Amino acid sequence: MTEQPRRPLRILILEDNGKGFDLSEVLGRDAGARGLGLAALDERTRMLGGSLEIRSRVGAGTRITCNIPIDILKKNLTELR
């Protein structure tokens, strides 16, 4: 097995100190009861070749980290112009 070279990433962190939520409970809901916010953010991040990490705890807020490879991000931004 060969190790893949790491790609430079653009990291976006969204964080609040709100009420938070139980992530496993939210992800365990039927798709129609989950809402579109987290699903849409995850889908768009994956479309850019990235990954999404969600950390939340009831009463302690939420932190969402999007890691997107810079080369793919630049390519997509260039195509939008």
C-alpha positions as protocol buffer text, in pm:
chain_id: "A"
residue {
  index: 1
  type: MET
  ca { x: 0 y: 0 z: 0 }
}
residue {
  index: 2
  type: THR
  ca { x: 140 y: 340 z: -95 }
}
residue {
  index: 3
  type: GLU
  ca { x: 67 y: 654 z: 95 }
}
residue {
  index: 4
  type: GLN
  ca { x: -117 y: 922 z: -99 }
}
residue {
  index: 5
  type: PRO
  ca { x: 36 y: 1271 z: -84 }
}
residue {
  index: 6
  type: ARG
  ca { x: -168 y: 1510 z: 126 }
}
residue {
  index: 7
  type: ARG
  ca { x: -346 y: 1785 z: -58 }
}
residue {
  index: 8
  type: PRO
  ca { x: -352 y: 2137 z: 84 }
}
residue {
  index: 9
  type: LEU
  ca { x: -692 y: 2209 z: 236 }
}
residue {
  index: 10
  type: ARG
  ca { x: -905 y: 2514 z: 292 }
}
residue {
  index: 11
  type: ILE
  ca { x: -1070 y: 2475 z: 628 }
}
residue {
  index: 12
  type: LEU
  ca { x: -1393 y: 2650 z: 721 }
}
residue {
  index: 13
  type: ILE
  ca { x: -1505 y: 2630 z: 1082 }
}
residue {
  index: 14
  type: LEU
  ca { x: -1856 y: 2728 z: 1189 }
}
residue {
  index: 15
  type: GLU
  ca { x: -1898 y: 2739 z: 1563 }
}
residue {
  index: 16
  type: ASP
  ca { x: -2154 y: 2865 z: 1810 }
}
residue {
  index: 17
  type: ASN
  ca { x: -2225 y: 2847 z: 2179 }
}
residue {
  index: 18
  type: GLY
  ca { x: -2595 y: 2780 z: 2133 }
}
residue {
  index: 19
  type: LYS
  ca { x: -2808 y: 2501 z: 2269 }
}
residue {
  index: 20
  type: GLY
  ca { x: -2640 y: 2224 z: 2067 }
}
residue {
  index: 21
  type: PHE
  ca { x: -2803 y: 1892 z: 1980 }
}
residue {
  index: 22
  type: ASP
  ca { x: -2756 y: 1517 z: 2003 }
}
residue {
  index: 23
  type: LEU
  ca { x: -2597 y: 1432 z: 1666 }
}
residue {
  index: 24
  type: SER
  ca { x: -2665 y: 1058 z: 1686 }
}
residue {
  index: 25
  type: GLU
  ca { x: -3034 y: 1130 z: 1756 }
}
residue {
  index: 26
  type: VAL
  ca { x: -3058 y: 1369 z: 1461 }
}
residue {
  index: 27
  type: LEU
  ca { x: -2881 y: 1130 z: 1223 }
}
residue {
  index: 28
  type: GLY
  ca { x: -3106 y: 845 z: 1340 }
}
residue {
  index: 29
  type: ARG
  ca { x: -3422 y: 1024 z: 1227 }
}
residue {
  index: 30
  type: ASP
  ca { x: -3598 y: 947 z: 901 }
}
residue {
  index: 31
  type: ALA
  ca { x: -3468 y: 1163 z: 617 }
}
residue {
  index: 32
  type: GLY
  ca { x: -3789 y: 1368 z: 605 }
}
residue {
  index: 33
  type: ALA
  ca { x: -3768 y: 1455 z: 974 }
}
residue {
  index: 34
  type: ARG
  ca { x: -3402 y: 1561 z: 965 }
}
residue {
  index: 35
  type: GLY
  ca { x: -3436 y: 1879 z: 763 }
}
residue {
  index: 36
  type: LEU
  ca { x: -3202 y: 1979 z: 484 }
}
residue {
  index: 37
  type: GLY
  ca { x: -2939 y: 2199 z: 652 }
}
residue {
  index: 38
  type: LEU
  ca { x: -2676 y: 1944 z: 756 }
}
residue {
  index: 39
  type: ALA
  ca { x: -2751 y: 1711 z: 465 }
}
residue {
  index: 40
  type: ALA
  ca { x: -2709 y: 1993 z: 210 }
}
residue {
  index: 41
  type: LEU
  ca { x: -2387 y: 2113 z: 373 }
}
residue {
  index: 42
  type: ASP
  ca { x: -2247 y: 1759 z: 372 }
}
residue {
  index: 43
  type: GLU
  ca { x: -2348 y: 1700 z: 10 }
}
residue {
  index: 44
  type: ARG
  ca { x: -2193 y: 2025 z: -114 }
}
residue {
  index: 45
  type: THR
  ca { x: -1873 y: 1962 z: 78 }
}
residue {
  index: 46
  type: ARG
  ca { x: -1842 y: 1612 z: -72 }
}
residue {
  index: 47
  type: MET
  ca { x: -1914 y: 1751 z: -420 }
}
residue {
  index: 48
  type: LEU
  ca { x: -1601 y: 1964 z: -374 }
}
residue {
  index: 49
  type: GLY
  ca { x: -1398 y: 1657 z: -276 }
}
residue {
  index: 50
  type: GLY
  ca { x: -1400 y: 1754 z: 89 }
}
residue {
  index: 51
  type: SER
  ca { x: -1513 y: 1620 z: 421 }
}
residue {
  index: 52
  type: LEU
  ca { x: -1739 y: 1749 z: 694 }
}
residue {
  index: 53
  type: GLU
  ca { x: -1701 y: 1699 z: 1067 }
}
residue {
  index: 54
  type: ILE
  ca { x: -1984 y: 1786 z: 1305 }
}
residue {
  index: 55
  type: ARG
  ca { x: -1943 y: 1805 z: 1681 }
}
residue {
  index: 56
  type: SER
  ca { x: -2232 y: 1904 z: 1901 }
}
residue {
  index: 57
  type: ARG
  ca { x: -2337 y: 1851 z: 2257 }
}
residue {
  index: 58
  type: VAL
  ca { x: -2667 y: 1947 z: 2414 }
}
residue {
  index: 59
  type: GLY
  ca { x: -2617 y: 2267 z: 2612 }
}
residue {
  index: 60
  type: ALA
  ca { x: -2267 y: 2325 z: 2474 }
}
residue {
  index: 61
  type: GLY
  ca { x: -2309 y: 2445 z: 2116 }
}
residue {
  index: 62
  type: THR
  ca { x: -2199 y: 2309 z: 1782 }
}
residue {
  index: 63
  type: ARG
  ca { x: -1880 y: 2308 z: 1574 }
}
residue {
  index: 64
  type: ILE
  ca { x: -1888 y: 2221 z: 1204 }
}
residue {
  index: 65
  type: THR
  ca { x: -1558 y: 2185 z: 1018 }
}
residue {
  index: 66
  type: CYS
  ca { x: -1546 y: 2172 z: 635 }
}
residue {
  index: 67
  type: ASN
  ca { x: -1217 y: 2054 z: 480 }
}
residue {
  index: 68
  type: ILE
  ca { x: -1202 y: 2122 z: 106 }
}
residue {
  index: 69
  type: PRO
  ca { x: -894 y: 2060 z: -116 }
}
residue {
  index: 70
  type: ILE
  ca { x: -768 y: 2396 z: -240 }
}
residue {
  index: 71
  type: ASP
  ca { x: -704 y: 2276 z: -596 }
}
residue {
  index: 72
  type: ILE
  ca { x: -1065 y: 2165 z: -638 }
}
residue {
  index: 73
  type: LEU
  ca { x: -1194 y: 2482 z: -473 }
}
residue {
  index: 74
  type: LYS
  ca { x: -989 y: 2701 z: -711 }
}
residue {
  index: 75
  type: LYS
  ca { x: -1109 y: 2501 z: -1012 }
}
residue {
  index: 76
  type: ASN
  ca { x: -1473 y: 2541 z: -911 }
}
residue {
  index: 77
  type: LEU
  ca { x: -1435 y: 2914 z: -845 }
}
residue {
  index: 78
  type: THR
  ca { x: -1268 y: 2962 z: -1184 }
}
residue {
  index: 79
  type: GLU
  ca { x: -1555 y: 2782 z: -1358 }
}
residue {
  index: 80
  type: LEU
  ca { x: -1808 y: 3013 z: -1189 }
}
residue {
  index: 81
  type: ARG
  ca { x: -1648 y: 3326 z: -1336 }
}
